[in-house]
mmCIF file of C-alpha atoms in Angstrom:
data_model
loop_
_atom_site.group_PDB
_atom_site.id
_atom_site.type_symbol
_atom_site.label_atom_id
_atom_site.label_comp_id
_atom_site.label_asym_id
_atom_site.label_seq_id
_atom_site.Cartn_x
_atom_site.Cartn_y
_atom_site.Cartn_z
ATOM 1 C CA MET A 27 -0.098 0.006 0.020
ATOM 2 C CA GLN A 28 1.484 3.243 -1.255
ATOM 3 C CA ALA A 29 1.636 6.030 1.422
ATOM 4 C CA PHE A 30 0.480 9.638 0.559
ATOM 5 C CA ILE A 31 3.229 12.328 0.566
ATOM 6 C CA ALA A 32 2.287 15.374 2.717
ATOM 7 C CA SER A 33 4.005 18.553 3.364
ATOM 8 C CA HIS A 34 3.531 21.718 5.503
ATOM 9 C CA ASP A 35 3.235 25.296 4.611
ATOM 10 C CA LEU A 36 5.971 27.071 6.488
ATOM 11 C CA ALA A 37 4.156 30.299 6.894
ATOM 12 C CA LEU A 38 1.144 28.719 8.629
ATOM 13 C CA VAL A 39 3.807 26.788 10.807
ATOM 14 C CA GLY A 40 5.213 29.937 11.845
ATOM 15 C CA LEU A 41 1.862 31.425 12.476
ATOM 16 C CA SER A 42 0.894 28.263 14.569
ATOM 17 C CA TYR A 43 3.827 29.091 17.035
ATOM 18 C CA VAL A 44 2.820 32.741 17.246
ATOM 19 C CA ILE A 45 -0.768 31.795 18.152
ATOM 20 C CA SER A 46 0.463 29.466 20.783
ATOM 21 C CA VAL A 47 2.878 32.048 22.347
ATOM 22 C CA ILE A 48 0.060 34.709 22.253
ATOM 23 C CA GLY A 49 -2.194 32.251 24.203
ATOM 24 C CA ALA A 50 0.489 31.486 26.606
ATOM 25 C CA LEU A 51 1.459 35.108 27.146
ATOM 26 C CA ILE A 52 -2.046 36.287 27.879
ATOM 27 C CA SER A 53 -2.511 33.273 30.175
ATOM 28 C CA LEU A 54 0.723 34.316 32.028
ATOM 29 C CA TYR A 55 -0.788 37.891 32.713
ATOM 30 C CA LEU A 56 -3.999 36.242 34.005
ATOM 31 C CA ALA A 57 -1.942 33.799 36.220
ATOM 32 C CA ASP A 58 -1.024 36.915 38.362
ATOM 33 C CA PHE A 59 -4.546 37.048 39.635
ATOM 34 C CA ILE A 60 -5.084 33.314 40.486
ATOM 35 C CA VAL A 61 -3.605 33.608 43.835
ATOM 36 C CA GLU A 62 -5.524 36.208 46.187
ATOM 37 C CA ARG A 63 -3.548 38.432 48.760
ATOM 38 C CA ASP A 64 -4.772 36.063 51.521
ATOM 39 C CA GLY A 65 -3.445 32.985 49.651
ATOM 40 C CA ARG A 66 -6.747 31.730 48.239
ATOM 41 C CA ILE A 67 -7.201 30.520 44.804
ATOM 42 C CA ASN A 68 -9.355 32.750 42.719
ATOM 43 C CA PHE A 69 -11.106 30.179 40.401
ATOM 44 C CA GLY A 70 -12.658 32.967 38.205
ATOM 45 C CA TRP A 71 -9.183 34.004 37.074
ATOM 46 C CA LEU A 72 -7.894 30.498 36.947
ATOM 47 C CA SER A 73 -10.764 29.412 34.830
ATOM 48 C CA LEU A 74 -10.229 32.285 32.444
ATOM 49 C CA ALA A 75 -6.446 31.518 32.147
ATOM 50 C CA ALA A 76 -7.175 27.802 31.409
ATOM 51 C CA ILE A 77 -9.766 28.835 28.703
ATOM 52 C CA ILE A 78 -7.210 31.003 27.032
ATOM 53 C CA PHE A 79 -4.412 28.630 27.174
ATOM 54 C CA GLY A 80 -6.281 25.453 26.286
ATOM 55 C CA GLY A 81 -8.328 27.214 23.608
ATOM 56 C CA CYS A 82 -5.658 29.494 22.059
ATOM 57 C CA ALA A 83 -2.202 28.169 22.933
ATOM 58 C CA ILE A 84 -3.128 24.524 22.452
ATOM 59 C CA TRP A 85 -6.411 24.095 20.330
ATOM 60 C CA ALA A 86 -6.228 27.058 17.953
ATOM 61 C CA MET A 87 -2.416 26.298 17.482
ATOM 62 C CA HIS A 88 -3.286 22.678 16.585
ATOM 63 C CA PHE A 89 -5.754 23.407 13.932
ATOM 64 C CA THR A 90 -3.697 26.124 12.456
ATOM 65 C CA GLY A 91 -0.990 23.632 12.213
ATOM 66 C CA MET A 92 -3.457 21.209 10.548
ATOM 67 C CA LEU A 93 -4.277 24.020 8.091
ATOM 68 C CA ALA A 94 -0.347 24.128 7.221
ATOM 69 C CA PHE A 95 -0.583 20.217 6.715
ATOM 70 C CA ARG A 96 -0.920 19.648 2.844
ATOM 71 C CA MET A 97 -2.086 16.358 1.703
ATOM 72 C CA GLU A 98 -4.186 14.642 -0.937
ATOM 73 C CA GLY A 99 -7.936 14.249 -0.491
ATOM 74 C CA PRO A 100 -10.636 15.834 1.352
ATOM 75 C CA VAL A 101 -10.224 16.185 5.072
ATOM 76 C CA THR A 102 -12.964 17.333 7.568
ATOM 77 C CA TYR A 103 -13.347 16.940 11.273
ATOM 78 C CA ASP A 104 -16.012 15.172 13.361
ATOM 79 C CA VAL A 105 -17.877 17.843 15.130
ATOM 80 C CA SER A 106 -18.334 16.045 18.565
ATOM 81 C CA THR A 107 -14.830 14.769 18.820
ATOM 82 C CA THR A 108 -13.457 18.291 17.786
ATOM 83 C CA LEU A 109 -15.412 19.898 20.517
ATOM 84 C CA LEU A 110 -14.064 17.308 23.017
ATOM 85 C CA SER A 111 -10.678 18.137 21.876
ATOM 86 C CA LEU A 112 -11.450 21.720 23.033
ATOM 87 C CA GLY A 113 -12.622 20.973 26.288
ATOM 88 C CA LEU A 114 -10.050 18.552 27.168
ATOM 89 C CA PRO A 115 -6.988 20.840 27.100
ATOM 90 C CA ILE A 116 -9.005 23.660 28.952
ATOM 91 C CA LEU A 117 -9.691 21.025 31.793
ATOM 92 C CA LEU A 118 -6.073 19.831 32.140
ATOM 93 C CA SER A 119 -4.744 23.174 31.686
ATOM 94 C CA GLY A 120 -6.838 24.361 34.802
ATOM 95 C CA MET A 121 -5.868 21.561 36.840
ATOM 96 C CA GLY A 122 -2.231 22.092 35.960
ATOM 97 C CA LEU A 123 -2.601 25.787 36.956
ATOM 98 C CA PHE A 124 -4.314 25.020 40.193
ATOM 99 C CA VAL A 125 -1.738 22.567 41.370
ATOM 100 C CA ALA A 126 1.301 24.937 40.366
ATOM 101 C CA HIS A 127 -0.232 27.704 42.241
ATOM 102 C CA ARG A 128 -1.832 25.908 45.240
ATOM 103 C CA TRP A 129 1.469 24.276 46.184
ATOM 104 C CA ARG A 130 3.675 26.772 44.549
ATOM 105 C CA ASP A 131 6.767 25.935 46.807
ATOM 106 C CA SER A 132 6.524 22.085 46.323
ATOM 107 C CA ILE A 133 8.809 20.311 43.822
ATOM 108 C CA VAL A 134 6.379 17.623 43.503
ATOM 109 C CA ALA A 135 3.582 19.789 42.774
ATOM 110 C CA TRP A 136 5.548 21.517 40.046
ATOM 111 C CA LEU A 137 6.572 18.345 38.405
ATOM 112 C CA THR A 138 3.054 17.138 38.576
ATOM 113 C CA ALA A 139 1.619 20.398 37.062
ATOM 114 C CA GLY A 140 4.175 20.068 34.293
ATOM 115 C CA VAL A 141 3.142 16.505 33.534
ATOM 116 C CA VAL A 142 -0.510 17.438 33.623
ATOM 117 C CA PHE A 143 0.041 20.265 31.191
ATOM 118 C CA GLY A 144 2.270 18.159 28.799
ATOM 119 C CA LEU A 145 -0.414 15.379 28.841
ATOM 120 C CA GLY A 146 -3.052 18.060 28.024
ATOM 121 C CA VAL A 147 -1.256 19.154 25.062
ATOM 122 C CA ALA A 148 -0.531 15.477 23.934
ATOM 123 C CA ALA A 149 -4.130 14.412 24.628
ATOM 124 C CA MET A 150 -5.525 17.346 22.443
ATOM 125 C CA HIS A 151 -3.261 16.468 19.702
ATOM 126 C CA TYR A 152 -4.125 12.815 19.274
ATOM 127 C CA LEU A 153 -7.900 13.408 20.084
ATOM 128 C CA GLY A 154 -7.700 16.047 17.539
ATOM 129 C CA MET A 155 -6.330 13.587 15.074
ATOM 130 C CA THR A 156 -8.936 11.082 15.599
ATOM 131 C CA ALA A 157 -11.525 13.630 14.797
ATOM 132 C CA MET A 158 -10.181 13.716 11.184
ATOM 133 C CA ARG A 159 -12.466 12.098 8.508
ATOM 134 C CA MET A 160 -10.808 11.398 5.217
ATOM 135 C CA PRO A 161 -10.301 8.405 2.722
ATOM 136 C CA MET A 162 -7.052 7.418 4.421
ATOM 137 C CA THR A 163 -5.688 5.260 7.227
ATOM 138 C CA MET A 164 -3.483 6.730 9.656
ATOM 139 C CA THR A 165 -0.673 5.060 11.482
ATOM 140 C CA HIS A 166 1.597 6.198 14.435
ATOM 141 C CA ASP A 167 5.255 5.533 15.057
ATOM 142 C CA ASN A 168 5.297 4.611 18.840
ATOM 143 C CA ALA A 169 8.733 5.934 19.535
ATOM 144 C CA ILE A 170 7.707 9.335 17.987
ATOM 145 C CA ILE A 171 4.581 9.480 20.093
ATOM 146 C CA ALA A 172 6.798 8.915 23.322
ATOM 147 C CA LEU A 173 9.216 11.587 22.186
ATOM 148 C CA SER A 174 6.486 14.165 21.346
ATOM 149 C CA ILE A 175 4.969 13.647 24.693
ATOM 150 C CA GLY A 176 8.359 14.034 26.367
ATOM 151 C CA ILE A 177 9.103 17.357 24.587
ATOM 152 C CA ALA A 178 5.508 18.578 25.822
ATOM 153 C CA VAL A 179 6.112 17.587 29.390
ATOM 154 C CA VAL A 180 9.593 18.826 29.811
ATOM 155 C CA ALA A 181 9.183 22.169 28.139
ATOM 156 C CA ALA A 182 5.746 22.864 30.056
ATOM 157 C CA THR A 183 7.416 21.758 33.300
ATOM 158 C CA VAL A 184 10.255 24.495 32.940
ATOM 159 C CA ALA A 185 7.806 27.002 31.619
ATOM 160 C CA LEU A 186 5.558 26.479 34.726
ATOM 161 C CA ARG A 187 8.490 26.971 36.970
ATOM 162 C CA ILE A 188 9.085 30.312 35.333
ATOM 163 C CA ILE A 189 5.436 31.332 35.518
ATOM 164 C CA VAL A 190 5.375 30.677 39.349
ATOM 165 C CA HIS A 191 8.811 31.769 40.526
ATOM 166 C CA TRP A 192 10.455 34.271 38.217
ATOM 167 C CA ARG A 193 9.945 38.013 37.985
ATOM 168 C CA GLY A 194 10.880 40.715 35.511
ATOM 169 C CA VAL A 195 11.503 40.519 31.868
ATOM 170 C CA LYS A 196 12.894 37.048 32.127
ATOM 171 C CA ARG A 197 9.491 35.702 32.871
ATOM 172 C CA LEU A 198 8.821 36.238 28.978
ATOM 173 C CA LEU A 199 10.696 33.008 28.555
ATOM 174 C CA SER A 200 7.662 31.153 29.782
ATOM 175 C CA PRO A 201 5.278 31.786 26.975
ATOM 176 C CA LEU A 202 8.196 31.107 24.384
ATOM 177 C CA LEU A 203 8.784 27.747 26.115
ATOM 178 C CA MET A 204 5.061 26.998 26.256
ATOM 179 C CA GLY A 205 4.845 27.711 22.568
ATOM 180 C CA LEU A 206 7.785 25.295 22.045
ATOM 181 C CA ALA A 207 5.995 22.754 24.106
ATOM 182 C CA VAL A 208 2.882 22.737 22.099
ATOM 183 C CA CYS A 209 4.440 23.264 18.533
ATOM 184 C CA GLY A 210 7.187 20.889 19.431
ATOM 185 C CA MET A 211 4.792 18.229 20.302
ATOM 186 C CA HIS A 212 2.495 18.705 17.444
ATOM 187 C CA TYR A 213 5.092 18.944 14.573
ATOM 188 C CA THR A 214 7.276 16.000 16.175
ATOM 189 C CA ALA A 215 3.906 13.851 16.254
ATOM 190 C CA MET A 216 3.111 14.728 12.825
ATOM 191 C CA TYR A 217 6.523 13.678 11.749
ATOM 192 C CA GLY A 218 5.686 10.073 13.278
ATOM 193 C CA MET A 219 2.517 9.692 11.375
ATOM 194 C CA SER A 220 1.962 8.028 7.901
ATOM 195 C CA PHE A 221 -1.169 8.068 5.832
ATOM 196 C CA ALA A 222 -2.359 5.346 3.191
ATOM 197 C CA PRO A 223 -5.327 5.019 0.864
ATOM 198 C CA MET A 224 -8.216 3.488 2.590
ATOM 199 C CA PRO A 225 -9.477 0.387 0.828
ATOM 200 C CA GLY A 226 -13.019 0.994 -0.889
ATOM 201 C CA ALA A 227 -12.368 4.942 -0.391
ATOM 202 C CA GLU A 228 -13.858 5.302 -3.862
ATOM 203 C CA ALA A 229 -17.303 4.251 -2.557
ATOM 204 C CA GLY A 230 -18.589 7.814 -2.637
ATOM 205 C CA ILE A 231 -18.605 8.524 1.131
ATOM 206 C CA ASP A 232 -19.741 11.813 2.248
ATOM 207 C CA TYR A 233 -16.875 12.961 4.516
ATOM 208 C CA PHE A 234 -18.736 16.364 5.067
ATOM 209 C CA ALA A 235 -21.808 14.879 6.696
ATOM 210 C CA GLY A 236 -21.826 15.807 10.383
ATOM 211 C CA ALA A 237 -18.400 17.241 10.188
ATOM 212 C CA TRP A 238 -16.644 20.652 10.096
ATOM 213 C CA SER A 239 -14.542 21.626 6.967
ATOM 214 C CA GLN A 240 -11.025 22.809 7.385
ATOM 215 C CA GLY A 241 -12.279 26.350 6.719
ATOM 216 C CA THR A 242 -14.595 26.057 9.655
ATOM 217 C CA VAL A 243 -12.007 24.915 12.110
ATOM 218 C CA GLY A 244 -9.758 27.682 10.758
ATOM 219 C CA PHE A 245 -12.514 30.227 11.457
ATOM 220 C CA LEU A 246 -13.044 28.866 15.121
ATOM 221 C CA SER A 247 -9.354 29.027 15.716
ATOM 222 C CA GLY A 248 -9.308 32.785 14.612
ATOM 223 C CA LEU A 249 -12.199 33.288 16.983
ATOM 224 C CA TRP A 250 -10.331 31.745 19.689
ATOM 225 C CA VAL A 251 -7.088 33.992 19.060
ATOM 226 C CA SER A 252 -9.394 37.069 18.698
ATOM 227 C CA MET A 253 -10.985 36.299 22.326
ATOM 228 C CA ALA A 254 -7.500 35.989 23.660
ATOM 229 C CA LEU A 255 -6.286 39.243 22.287
ATOM 230 C CA PHE A 256 -9.405 40.987 23.515
ATOM 231 C CA VAL A 257 -9.011 39.455 27.047
ATOM 232 C CA GLY A 258 -5.320 40.613 26.974
ATOM 233 C CA ALA A 259 -6.357 44.090 25.875
ATOM 234 C CA ALA A 260 -9.035 44.210 28.540
ATOM 235 C CA LEU A 261 -6.725 43.069 31.233
ATOM 236 C CA ALA A 262 -4.029 45.761 30.333
ATOM 237 C CA VAL A 263 -7.010 48.376 30.672
ATOM 238 C CA PHE A 264 -8.161 46.544 33.947
ATOM 239 C CA ARG A 265 -4.691 46.774 35.520
ATOM 240 C CA LYS A 266 -4.348 50.755 34.671
ATOM 241 C CA LEU A 267 -7.727 51.544 35.998
ATOM 242 C CA SER A 268 -8.589 49.078 38.868
ATOM 243 C CA ASP A 269 -7.990 50.074 42.388
ATOM 244 C CA VAL A 270 -7.062 46.520 43.100
ATOM 245 C CA ASP A 271 -4.148 45.665 40.715
ATOM 246 C CA GLY A 272 -2.734 42.245 40.663
ATOM 247 C CA PRO A 273 1.141 41.998 41.107
ATOM 248 C CA ASP A 274 2.881 43.136 38.112
ATOM 249 C CA ALA A 275 4.293 40.238 36.115
ATOM 250 C CA PHE A 276 7.284 42.065 34.668
ATOM 251 C CA ALA A 277 8.098 44.327 37.517
ATOM 252 C CA GLY A 278 11.333 43.821 39.114
ATOM 253 C CA THR A 279 14.040 41.300 38.291
#
C-alpha cells in the first residue's frame, strides 16, 4: 500500500507558533490574579487562564498547524470529537494551573503540574487527529509518540517553573517555552505519522456529513485567538484603571 506524501506550509507553521505564544502570554498575565492576597485561589481568574491557554495556545495552534498540513484528498473533522478536543486541554490546563499555584513551593506539585500540562497538549493533539475524516488510514510511530509527549512535558514543566517563581522580563521566557512545548509536540507527532489510501475509499462516502470543513475549524481558531487578544487588551486596561491591581508580572527582576 503506497503512502501519501504530505508537506507543510511554512508560513502557517510559523503562525501556529505565534498563536501558541500569544495564548501562553495572555495566560501568563492572567496567572498573576489566580492567587489572592490572602493566599486563596481565585477560580474565576484560574478558569479564564485555562480557557485562554487550552483554547488558544493549544487548540487554535493545533488546527492552524493542521491547516498548514498539505495532503491529498478531502479532510473534515467530526464535530463532537473536535469539541471534546477543545474541552480536554482547557480542563487539564486548569488542573495544572491549580496545582502549580496551590502548592507553589512544592517541587512535587511543580513536576505534577508540568506532567498534567504536557499530557493535556498531547491528549488534545491525538484526540484532534482522531476527529479527522478522510479516505485514508492513519498510523503512528510509537517511538515518536513517546518523544513528542516527552517534549511537551519537559518544556511545559520548565515554563511553569518560570511562571510561578520568576519575575521581571526574564518571565517572558515562559510563553516562548510553552509555545515550544505545544508546537514541538505537534510537529514531532506529525513527523511520526503516515497516511495510506483506505480500501474502498472510492465508494462515494460523504466526508462532510456531520463534520466541519478545514475552513470552519480555521475560522473557529481565529475566533479563539481574537478572544485571547481581547482578553489581553481588557486586562491591560483593568490593570491601569482598577484600584485593586494584581502583582505586576514584569516588575522587578
